[in-house]
XYZ file of C-alpha atoms in Angstrom:
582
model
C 0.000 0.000 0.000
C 1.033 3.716 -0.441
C -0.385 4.369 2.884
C 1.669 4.521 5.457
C 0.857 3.870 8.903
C 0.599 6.875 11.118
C 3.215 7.434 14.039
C 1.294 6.658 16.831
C 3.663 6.833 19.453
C 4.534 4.962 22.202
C 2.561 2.228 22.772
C 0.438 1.542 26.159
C 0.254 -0.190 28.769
C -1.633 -3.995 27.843
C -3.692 -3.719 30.624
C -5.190 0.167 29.257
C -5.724 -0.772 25.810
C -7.459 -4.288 26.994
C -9.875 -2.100 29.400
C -10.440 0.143 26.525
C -11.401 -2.623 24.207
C -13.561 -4.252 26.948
C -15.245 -0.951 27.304
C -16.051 -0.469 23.588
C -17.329 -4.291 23.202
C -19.481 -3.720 26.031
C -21.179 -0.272 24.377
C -21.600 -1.850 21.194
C -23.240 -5.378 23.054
C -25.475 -2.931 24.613
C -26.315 -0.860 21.253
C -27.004 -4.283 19.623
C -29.398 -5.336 22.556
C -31.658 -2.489 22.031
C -31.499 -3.381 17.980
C -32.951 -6.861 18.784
C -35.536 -4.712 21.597
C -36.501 -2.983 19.037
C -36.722 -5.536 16.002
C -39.047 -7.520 18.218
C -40.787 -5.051 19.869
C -42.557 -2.552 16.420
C -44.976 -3.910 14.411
C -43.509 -4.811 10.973
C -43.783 -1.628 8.273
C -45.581 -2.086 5.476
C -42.606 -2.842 3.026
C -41.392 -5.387 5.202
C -44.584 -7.426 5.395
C -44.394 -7.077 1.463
C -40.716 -8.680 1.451
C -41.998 -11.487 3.535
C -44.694 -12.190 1.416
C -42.089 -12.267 -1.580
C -39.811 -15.142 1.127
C -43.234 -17.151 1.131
C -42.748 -17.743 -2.582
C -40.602 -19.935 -4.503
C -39.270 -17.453 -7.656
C -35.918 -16.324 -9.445
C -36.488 -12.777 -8.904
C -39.314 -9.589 -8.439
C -40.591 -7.047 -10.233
C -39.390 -4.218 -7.706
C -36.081 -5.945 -6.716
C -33.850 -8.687 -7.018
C -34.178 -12.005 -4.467
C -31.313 -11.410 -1.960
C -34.072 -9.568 0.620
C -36.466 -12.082 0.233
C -33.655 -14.823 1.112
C -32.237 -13.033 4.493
C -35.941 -13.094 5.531
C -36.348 -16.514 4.571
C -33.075 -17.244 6.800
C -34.639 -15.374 10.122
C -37.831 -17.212 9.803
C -36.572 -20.228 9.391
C -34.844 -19.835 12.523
C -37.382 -17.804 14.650
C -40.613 -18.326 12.650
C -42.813 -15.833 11.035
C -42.331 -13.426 14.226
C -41.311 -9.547 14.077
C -37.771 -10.735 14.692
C -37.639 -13.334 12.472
C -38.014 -10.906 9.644
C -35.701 -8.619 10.974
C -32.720 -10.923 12.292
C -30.742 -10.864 9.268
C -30.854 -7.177 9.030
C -29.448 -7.125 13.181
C -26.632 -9.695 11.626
C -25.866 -7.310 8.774
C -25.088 -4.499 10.723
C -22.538 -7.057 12.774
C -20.869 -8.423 9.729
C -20.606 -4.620 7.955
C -18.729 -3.153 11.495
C -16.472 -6.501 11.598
C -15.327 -5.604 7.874
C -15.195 -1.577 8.176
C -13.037 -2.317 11.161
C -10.801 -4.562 9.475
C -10.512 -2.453 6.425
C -9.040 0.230 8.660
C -7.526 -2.019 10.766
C -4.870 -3.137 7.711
C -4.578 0.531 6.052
C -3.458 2.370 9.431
C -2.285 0.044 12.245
C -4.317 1.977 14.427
C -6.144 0.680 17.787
C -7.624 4.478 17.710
C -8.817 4.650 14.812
C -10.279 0.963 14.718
C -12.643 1.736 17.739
C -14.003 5.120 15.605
C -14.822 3.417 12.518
C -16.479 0.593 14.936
C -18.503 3.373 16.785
C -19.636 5.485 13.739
C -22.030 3.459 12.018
C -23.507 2.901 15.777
C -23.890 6.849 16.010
C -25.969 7.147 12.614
C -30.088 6.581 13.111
C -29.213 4.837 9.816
C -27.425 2.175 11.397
C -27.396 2.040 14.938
C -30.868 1.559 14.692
C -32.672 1.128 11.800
C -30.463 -1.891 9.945
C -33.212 -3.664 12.569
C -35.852 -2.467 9.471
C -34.913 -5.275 6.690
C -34.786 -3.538 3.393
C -33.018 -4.160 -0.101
C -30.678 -1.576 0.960
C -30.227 -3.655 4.298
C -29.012 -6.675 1.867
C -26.670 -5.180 -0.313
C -24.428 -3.270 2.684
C -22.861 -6.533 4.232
C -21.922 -7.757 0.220
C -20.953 -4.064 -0.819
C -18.840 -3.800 2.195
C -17.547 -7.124 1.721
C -16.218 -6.393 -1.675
C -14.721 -3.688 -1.216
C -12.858 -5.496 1.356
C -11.715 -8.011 -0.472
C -10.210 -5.469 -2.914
C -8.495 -3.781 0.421
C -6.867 -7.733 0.840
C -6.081 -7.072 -2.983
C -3.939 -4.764 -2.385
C -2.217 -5.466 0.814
C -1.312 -8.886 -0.379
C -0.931 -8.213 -4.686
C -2.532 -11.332 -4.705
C -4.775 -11.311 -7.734
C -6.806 -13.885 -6.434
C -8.492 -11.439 -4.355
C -10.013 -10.146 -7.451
C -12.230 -13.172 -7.702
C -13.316 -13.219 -4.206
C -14.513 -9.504 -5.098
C -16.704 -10.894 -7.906
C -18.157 -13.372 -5.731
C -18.966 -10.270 -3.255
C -19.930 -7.957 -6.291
C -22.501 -10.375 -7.698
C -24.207 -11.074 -4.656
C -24.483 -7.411 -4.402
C -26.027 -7.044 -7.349
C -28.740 -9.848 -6.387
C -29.929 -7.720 -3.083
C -30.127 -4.414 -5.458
C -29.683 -2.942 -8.814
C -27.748 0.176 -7.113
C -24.601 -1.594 -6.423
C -24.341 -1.170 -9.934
C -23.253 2.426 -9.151
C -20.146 0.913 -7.004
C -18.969 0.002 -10.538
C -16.919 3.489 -11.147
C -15.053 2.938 -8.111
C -13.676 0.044 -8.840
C -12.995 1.242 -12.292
C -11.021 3.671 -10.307
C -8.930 1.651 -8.258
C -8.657 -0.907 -11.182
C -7.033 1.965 -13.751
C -5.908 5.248 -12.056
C -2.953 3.520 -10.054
C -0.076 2.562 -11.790
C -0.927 -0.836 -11.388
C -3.115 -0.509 -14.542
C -1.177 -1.927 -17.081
C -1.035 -5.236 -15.243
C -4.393 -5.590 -13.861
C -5.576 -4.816 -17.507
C -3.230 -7.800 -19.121
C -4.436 -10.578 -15.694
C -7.054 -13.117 -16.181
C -8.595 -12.441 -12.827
C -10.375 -8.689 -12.822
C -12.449 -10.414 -15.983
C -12.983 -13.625 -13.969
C -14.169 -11.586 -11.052
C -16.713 -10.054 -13.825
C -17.819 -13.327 -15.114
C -18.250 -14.725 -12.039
C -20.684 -11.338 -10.669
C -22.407 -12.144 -13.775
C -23.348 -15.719 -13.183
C -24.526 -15.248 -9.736
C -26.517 -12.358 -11.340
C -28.270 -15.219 -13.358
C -31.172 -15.695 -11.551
C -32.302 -12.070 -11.889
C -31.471 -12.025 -15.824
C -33.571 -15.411 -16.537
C -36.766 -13.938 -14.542
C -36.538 -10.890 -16.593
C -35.557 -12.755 -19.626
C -38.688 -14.883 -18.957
C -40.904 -11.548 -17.999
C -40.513 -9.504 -20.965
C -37.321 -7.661 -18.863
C -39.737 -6.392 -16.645
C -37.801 -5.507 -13.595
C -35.475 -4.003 -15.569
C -37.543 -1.969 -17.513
C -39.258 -0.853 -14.356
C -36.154 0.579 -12.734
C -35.193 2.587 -16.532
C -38.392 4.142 -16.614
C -38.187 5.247 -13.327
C -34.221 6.125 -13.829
C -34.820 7.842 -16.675
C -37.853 10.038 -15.953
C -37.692 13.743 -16.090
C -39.556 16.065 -13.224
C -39.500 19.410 -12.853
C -36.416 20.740 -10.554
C -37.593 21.193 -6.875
C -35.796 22.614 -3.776
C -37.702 20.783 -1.745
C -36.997 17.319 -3.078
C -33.148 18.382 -2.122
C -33.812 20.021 0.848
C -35.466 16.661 2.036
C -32.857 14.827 0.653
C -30.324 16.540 2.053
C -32.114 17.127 5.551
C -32.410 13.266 5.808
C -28.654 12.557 5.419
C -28.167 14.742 8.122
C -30.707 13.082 10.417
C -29.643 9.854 9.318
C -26.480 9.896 9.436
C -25.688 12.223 12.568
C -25.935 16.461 12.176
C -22.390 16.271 13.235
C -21.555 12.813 12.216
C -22.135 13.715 7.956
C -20.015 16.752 7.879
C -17.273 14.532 9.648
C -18.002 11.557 7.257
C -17.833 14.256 4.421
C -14.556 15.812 5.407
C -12.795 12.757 6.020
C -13.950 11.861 2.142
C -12.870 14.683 0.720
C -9.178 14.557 2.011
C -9.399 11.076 1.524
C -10.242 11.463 -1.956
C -7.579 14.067 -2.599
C -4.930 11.780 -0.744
C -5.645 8.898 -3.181
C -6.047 10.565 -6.551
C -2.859 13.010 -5.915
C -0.585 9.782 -4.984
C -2.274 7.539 -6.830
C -3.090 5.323 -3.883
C -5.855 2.709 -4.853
C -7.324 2.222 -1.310
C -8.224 5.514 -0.722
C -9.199 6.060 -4.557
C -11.314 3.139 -3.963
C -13.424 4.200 -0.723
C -13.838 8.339 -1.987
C -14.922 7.305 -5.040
C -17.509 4.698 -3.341
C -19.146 7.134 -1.097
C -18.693 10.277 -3.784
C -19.872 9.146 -6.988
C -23.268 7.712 -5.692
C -23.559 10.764 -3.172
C -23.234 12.783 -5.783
C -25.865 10.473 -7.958
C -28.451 11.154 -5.550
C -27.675 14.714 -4.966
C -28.405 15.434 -8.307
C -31.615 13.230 -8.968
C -33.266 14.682 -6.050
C -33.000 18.022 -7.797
C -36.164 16.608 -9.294
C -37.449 13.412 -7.427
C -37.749 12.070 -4.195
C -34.789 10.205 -2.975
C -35.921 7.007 -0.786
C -34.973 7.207 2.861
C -32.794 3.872 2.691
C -31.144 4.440 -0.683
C -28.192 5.657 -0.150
C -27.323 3.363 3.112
C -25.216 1.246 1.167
C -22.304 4.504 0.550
C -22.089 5.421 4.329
C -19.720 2.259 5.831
C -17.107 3.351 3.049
C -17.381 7.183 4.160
C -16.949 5.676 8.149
C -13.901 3.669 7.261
C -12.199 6.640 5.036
C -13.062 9.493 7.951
C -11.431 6.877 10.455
C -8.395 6.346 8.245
C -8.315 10.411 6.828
C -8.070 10.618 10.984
C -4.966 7.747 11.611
C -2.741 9.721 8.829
C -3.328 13.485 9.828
C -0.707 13.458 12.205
C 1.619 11.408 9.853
C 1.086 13.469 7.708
C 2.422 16.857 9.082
C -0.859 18.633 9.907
C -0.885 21.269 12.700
C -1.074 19.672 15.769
C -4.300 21.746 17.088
C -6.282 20.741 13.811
C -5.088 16.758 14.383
C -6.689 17.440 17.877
C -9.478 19.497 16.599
C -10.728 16.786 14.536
C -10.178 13.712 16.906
C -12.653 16.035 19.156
C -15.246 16.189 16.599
C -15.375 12.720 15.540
C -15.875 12.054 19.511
C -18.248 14.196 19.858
C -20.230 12.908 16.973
C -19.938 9.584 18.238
C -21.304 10.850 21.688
C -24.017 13.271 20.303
C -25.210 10.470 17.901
C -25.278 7.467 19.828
C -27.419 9.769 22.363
C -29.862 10.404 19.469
C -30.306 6.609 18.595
C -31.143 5.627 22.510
C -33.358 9.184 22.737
C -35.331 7.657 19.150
C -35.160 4.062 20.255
C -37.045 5.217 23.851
C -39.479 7.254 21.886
C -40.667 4.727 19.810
C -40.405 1.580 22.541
C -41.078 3.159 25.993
C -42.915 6.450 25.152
C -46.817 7.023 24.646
C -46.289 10.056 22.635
C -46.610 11.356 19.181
C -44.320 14.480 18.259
C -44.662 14.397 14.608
C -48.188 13.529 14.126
C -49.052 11.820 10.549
C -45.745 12.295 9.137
C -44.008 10.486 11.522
C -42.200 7.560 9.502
C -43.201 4.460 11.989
C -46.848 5.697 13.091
C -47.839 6.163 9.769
C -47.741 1.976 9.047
C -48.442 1.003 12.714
C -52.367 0.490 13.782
C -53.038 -2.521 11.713
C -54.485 -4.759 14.504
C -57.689 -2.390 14.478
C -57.816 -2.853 10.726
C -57.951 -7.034 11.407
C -60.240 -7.253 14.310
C -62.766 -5.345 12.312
C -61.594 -7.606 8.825
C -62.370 -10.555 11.213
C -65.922 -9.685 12.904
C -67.208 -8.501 9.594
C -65.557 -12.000 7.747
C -67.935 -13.779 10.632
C -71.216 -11.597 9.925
C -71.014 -11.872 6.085
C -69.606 -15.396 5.690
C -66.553 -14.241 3.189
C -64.158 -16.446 2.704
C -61.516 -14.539 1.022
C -59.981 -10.885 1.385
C -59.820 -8.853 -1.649
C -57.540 -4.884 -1.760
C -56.297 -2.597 -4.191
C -53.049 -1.301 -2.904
C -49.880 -3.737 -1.622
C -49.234 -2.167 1.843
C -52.553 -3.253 2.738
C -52.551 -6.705 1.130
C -49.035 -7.592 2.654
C -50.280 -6.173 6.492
C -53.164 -8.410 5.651
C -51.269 -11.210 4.597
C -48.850 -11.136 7.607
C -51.548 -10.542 10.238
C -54.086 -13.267 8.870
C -50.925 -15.928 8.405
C -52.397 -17.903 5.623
C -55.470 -18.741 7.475
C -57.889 -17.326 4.123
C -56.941 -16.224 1.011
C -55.525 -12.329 0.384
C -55.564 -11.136 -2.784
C -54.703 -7.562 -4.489
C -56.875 -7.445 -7.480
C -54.772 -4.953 -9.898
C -51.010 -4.526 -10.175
C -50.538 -8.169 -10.509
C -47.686 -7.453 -12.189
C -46.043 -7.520 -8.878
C -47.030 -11.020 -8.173
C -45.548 -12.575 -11.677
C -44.485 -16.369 -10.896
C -46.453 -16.338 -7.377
C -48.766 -19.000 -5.997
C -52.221 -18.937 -6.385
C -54.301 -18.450 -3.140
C -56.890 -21.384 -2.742
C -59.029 -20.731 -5.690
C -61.369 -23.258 -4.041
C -61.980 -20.303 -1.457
C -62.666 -17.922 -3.534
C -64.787 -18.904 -6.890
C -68.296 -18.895 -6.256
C -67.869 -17.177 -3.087
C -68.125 -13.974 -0.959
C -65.220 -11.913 -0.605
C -64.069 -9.008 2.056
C -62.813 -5.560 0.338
C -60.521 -3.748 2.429
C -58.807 -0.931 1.216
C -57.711 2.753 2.081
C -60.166 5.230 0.935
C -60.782 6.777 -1.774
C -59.775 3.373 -3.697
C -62.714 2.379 -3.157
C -64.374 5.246 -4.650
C -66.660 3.757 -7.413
C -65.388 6.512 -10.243
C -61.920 4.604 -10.637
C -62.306 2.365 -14.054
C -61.007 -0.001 -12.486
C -64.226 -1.794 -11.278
C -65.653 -1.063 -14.606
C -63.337 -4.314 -15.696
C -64.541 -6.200 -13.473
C -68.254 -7.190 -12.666
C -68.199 -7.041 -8.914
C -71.056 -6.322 -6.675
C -69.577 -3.887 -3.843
C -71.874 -3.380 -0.637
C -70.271 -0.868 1.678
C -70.040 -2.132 5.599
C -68.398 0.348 7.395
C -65.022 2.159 7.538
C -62.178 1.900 10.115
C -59.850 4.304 11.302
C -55.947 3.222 11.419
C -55.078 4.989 14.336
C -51.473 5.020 16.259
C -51.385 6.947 19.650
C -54.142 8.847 19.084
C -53.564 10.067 15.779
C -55.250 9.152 12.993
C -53.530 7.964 10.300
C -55.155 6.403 7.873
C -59.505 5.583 7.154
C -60.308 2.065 5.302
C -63.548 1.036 3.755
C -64.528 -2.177 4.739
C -67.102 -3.922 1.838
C -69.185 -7.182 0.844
C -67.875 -8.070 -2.275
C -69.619 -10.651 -4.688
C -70.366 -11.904 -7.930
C -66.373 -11.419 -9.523
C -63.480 -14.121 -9.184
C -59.849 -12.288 -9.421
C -57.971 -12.549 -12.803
C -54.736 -13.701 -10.907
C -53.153 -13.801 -14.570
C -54.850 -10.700 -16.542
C -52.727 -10.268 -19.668
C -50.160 -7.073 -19.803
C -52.672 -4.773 -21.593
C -55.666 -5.250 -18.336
C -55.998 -2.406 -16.038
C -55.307 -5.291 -13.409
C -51.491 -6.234 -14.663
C -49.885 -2.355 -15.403
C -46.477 -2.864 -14.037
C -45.561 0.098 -16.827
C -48.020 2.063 -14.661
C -46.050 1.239 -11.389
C -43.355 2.322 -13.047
C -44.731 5.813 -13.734
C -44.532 4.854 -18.200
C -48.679 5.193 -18.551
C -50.767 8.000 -17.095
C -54.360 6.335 -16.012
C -56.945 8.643 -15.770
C -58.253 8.194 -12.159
C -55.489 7.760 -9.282
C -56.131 9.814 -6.052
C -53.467 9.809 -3.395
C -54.521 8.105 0.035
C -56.003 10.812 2.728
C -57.194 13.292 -0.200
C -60.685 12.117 -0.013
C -63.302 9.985 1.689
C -65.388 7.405 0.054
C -68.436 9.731 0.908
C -66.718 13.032 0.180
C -65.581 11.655 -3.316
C -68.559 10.985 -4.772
C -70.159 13.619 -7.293
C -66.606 14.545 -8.103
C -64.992 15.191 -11.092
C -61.815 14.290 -11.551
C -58.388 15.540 -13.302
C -55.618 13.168 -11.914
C -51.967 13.270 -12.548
C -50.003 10.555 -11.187
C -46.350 10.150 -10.196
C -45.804 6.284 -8.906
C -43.021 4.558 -7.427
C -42.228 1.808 -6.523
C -42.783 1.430 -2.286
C -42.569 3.623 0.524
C -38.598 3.416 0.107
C -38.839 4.832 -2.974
C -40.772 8.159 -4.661
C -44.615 8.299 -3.109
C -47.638 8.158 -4.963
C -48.772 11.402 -5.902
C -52.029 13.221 -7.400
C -53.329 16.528 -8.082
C -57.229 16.232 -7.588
C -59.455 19.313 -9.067
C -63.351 18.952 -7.809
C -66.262 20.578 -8.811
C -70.064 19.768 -8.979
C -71.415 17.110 -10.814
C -74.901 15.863 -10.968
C -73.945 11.985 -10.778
C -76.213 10.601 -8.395
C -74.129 9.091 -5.363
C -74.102 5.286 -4.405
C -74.068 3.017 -1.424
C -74.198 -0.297 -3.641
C -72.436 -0.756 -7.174
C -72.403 -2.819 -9.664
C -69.771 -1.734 -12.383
């Protein structure tokens, strides 16, 4: 390596540094316990229930991602059953696995006990990580394999043994199977790859194109589902990708607001610093380690930045950059005083990183007690965990009204509600979500024995219900309304759901790709329906006699940008209805 380990002076006492270490092990057994408190303890969110569903089924790949989430989750319930935790365990064992590897990383560039225990401690200081890898996401999948190759290519170069290269593709395509956006890792090691003078040989070895082949073939699984699915999931993500919004502050103001609350308000200007003289290190001596961690966090930072000029950037999407910004601010802090900095800045920003640590770990306990201990609600509907808890009142209600009308099947229009339904009911009746059944390409049919011929339960958020929206006039179901149900979570509520007798229409669990049922091109935001109102806007009472002028802006799941519409009303003399037959 061109790195060279930092003076560090004279070394301590064994007994110090082994108190020191106990200390730290201690802290971060004691940040992990209250990851596992509060995996157990929250009711799953609603894009978790909707990755479980995906572990219950037996496919290559998804529409919205590729398999890797959908595996970890298998994994956890196959060890502690279809519980809170069991969906969540793997996420509690990423976060484990990414520290070990961050620590190592820095552990091999500087020497340094110091600055070990700071790249350890960061990731516990950011909301991000310390507690939030409990919520299993794609995102959640792809850090432990990014991280992973990234260290292998860290062994690469401490050992010049090219073999490394293949353990990176190993890494790189299991990556790729937890997201597409590992994809935009792909500059930086194009970086470390040519910009060292190590180019010329790298370029002329059999193993960087090995390491490519063999990302590719573990990459298979996703390519023959979409090979098999008119390239569905990949056409999906372009559309989305490629779509072009008008510029908005506020997109980048939120973007940029939630990197700062995610990652620490003192933590991400530290993180960023400790980039940016990494990055300037690397590329101005050619150094490939710290080429190949700036260039990790800066690219796809800068990826982001830029599309949420115009869109909103998902919460968890750029999780995966952060572990290679901890590990370069902890090395960017081993070499200052190697280096010849001024002794008052090398102090200066050991005391920042420290305090960051401090102020930040404070923050995750303060949210963790807030959302396990306290009865409160600060943020009202907006808050991020409230606004998918209160399903159970949603259930009891499904259940007594399942028992008056005799229906022996569940029937809903949007996923989050047919995956909280799915995961509360356990397979004990059939749940299906009539329309985008693109979603559910390769799935298992429910018990069609339960459903033809039968009555069915409608649940849904209004105003999906609302009779206007064509798509009931596919279909030619008899919809009696029951009652509607508040989703309420301490005190607030959050959400309203119709509750309806539904009759005299079996589900198309197959419709073909032009049926207002299938429209994955219309999840994807590539056709404009003519009636989509956002959840909240209006009532099932309040909508009808409306007139409608709907523009829509869809993505994917709450991780991604929200569902969107502009409704215009005005008087109509359509009569309104209690009971519809469409």
């Amino acid at each position: 390596m061109t790195i060279a380990p930092p003076d560090i002076g004279p070394a301590r006492p064994d007994h110090s540094a082994f108190r020191r270490r106990l200390a730290v092990a201690a802290l971060i057994a004691a940040l992990t316990a209250l990851r596992v408190i509060y995996a157990s303890l929250l009711d799953l969110r609603t894009d978790e229930a909707y990755y479980w569903t995906w572990s219950k089924e037996s496919v290559l790949s998804f529409l919205d991602h590729p398999p890797m989430i959908a595996w970890f989750i298998r994994f956890g319930t196959a060890i502690f059953g279809d519980t809170n935790f069991g969906v969540r365990f793997a996420g509690v064992l990423a976060m484990g696995v990414m520290q070990l590897l961050i620590a190592d990383i820095v552990r091999r560039v500087t020497h340094d006990c110091r600055a070990v225990v700071i790249a350890v401690l960061m990731p516990e200081a950011a909301l991000y990580y310390g507690l939030l890898m409990a919520k299993v996401s794609p995102d959640v999948a792809l850090i432990p394999f990014a991280t992973a190759m990234v260290w292998a290519l860290v062994r690469l170069t401490e050992s010049d043994d090219g073999r490394w290269w293949l353990a990176a593709g190993a890494f790189a395509g299991l990556a790729l199977l937890s997201k597409f956006t590992a994809g935009l890792l792909l500059p930086a090691v194009a970086a470390f790859m040519l910009v060292p003078r190590w180019r010329g040989r790298w370029l002329r070895s059999p193993y960087p194109w090995l390491a490519a082949l063999i990302a590719l073939v573990l990459f298979l699984p996703v390519l023959v589902w979409n090979m098999q699915h008119d390239w569905a999931s990949f056409r999906f993500q372009l559309v989305r990708a490629i779509a072009t919004h008008e510029w908005s502050l506020r997109t980048l103001g939120e973007f940029i607001g939630l990197q700062f609350g995610l990652v620490g308000f003192i933590l991400l200007p530290v993180v960023l610093t400790g980039v940016a003289l990494t990055a300037w290190r690397g590329y101005r001596r050619g150094d490939a380690v710290a080429i190949l961690l700036s260039t990790a966090v800066i690219v796809p930072f800068g990826y982001f930045l830029w599309k949420s000029l115009s869109l909103r950037v998902g919460d968890t999407w750029p999780m995966f950059i952060w572990p290679f910004g901890f590990a370069a601010a902890a090395i960017n802090l081993a070499m200052l005083r190697g280096e010849g900095w001024p002794e008052s800045l090398v102090r200066s920003s050991f005391a920042w990183a420290r305090l960051a640590i401090i102020c930040g770990i404070a923050f995750v306990a303060g949210v963790f007690l807030y959302y396990v201990a306290s009865p409160w609600n600060f943020i009202g509907r907006t808050d991020p965990v409230g606004g998918e808890a209160g399903y159970e009142a949603i259930v009891d209600r499904a259940k007594l009204e399942l028992q008056k009308t005799g229906a022996t099947w569940i029937a809903t229009t949007d996923y989050r509600t047919y995956a909280m339904l799915r995961w509360f009911f356990g397979g004990r009746l059939p749940v299906v979500q009539i329309n985008e059944r693109g979603r559910y390409l390769g799935f298992r049919d429910p018990d069609m024995n339960l459903i033809r011929g039968h009555t069915g339960l409608y649940v849904g958020r209004e105003p999906y219900n609302h009779p206007a929206n064509p798509l009931w006039a596919s279909t030619t179901a008899i919809r009696e309304p029951l009652e509607r149900v508040d989703r309420v979570w301490r005190g607030i509520v959050m959400d309203t759901y119709a509750l309806e007798k539904f009759t005299g229409w079996t589900p198309e669990l197959s419709p073909p790709e032009g049926s207002p049922l299938y429209r994955w091109r219309e999840l994807a935001g590539e056709i404009r329906p003519a009636f989509h109102v956002a959840a909240g806007k209006m009532s099932f009472r309040g909508a009808q006699g409306a007139n409608y002028d709907v523009q829509l802006h869809i993505g994917e799941s709450r991780d991604s940008p929200m569902c969107s519409a502009h409704l215009r009303s005005g008087p109509s003399n359509r009569p309104g209805m209690t009971k519809s037959r469409t």
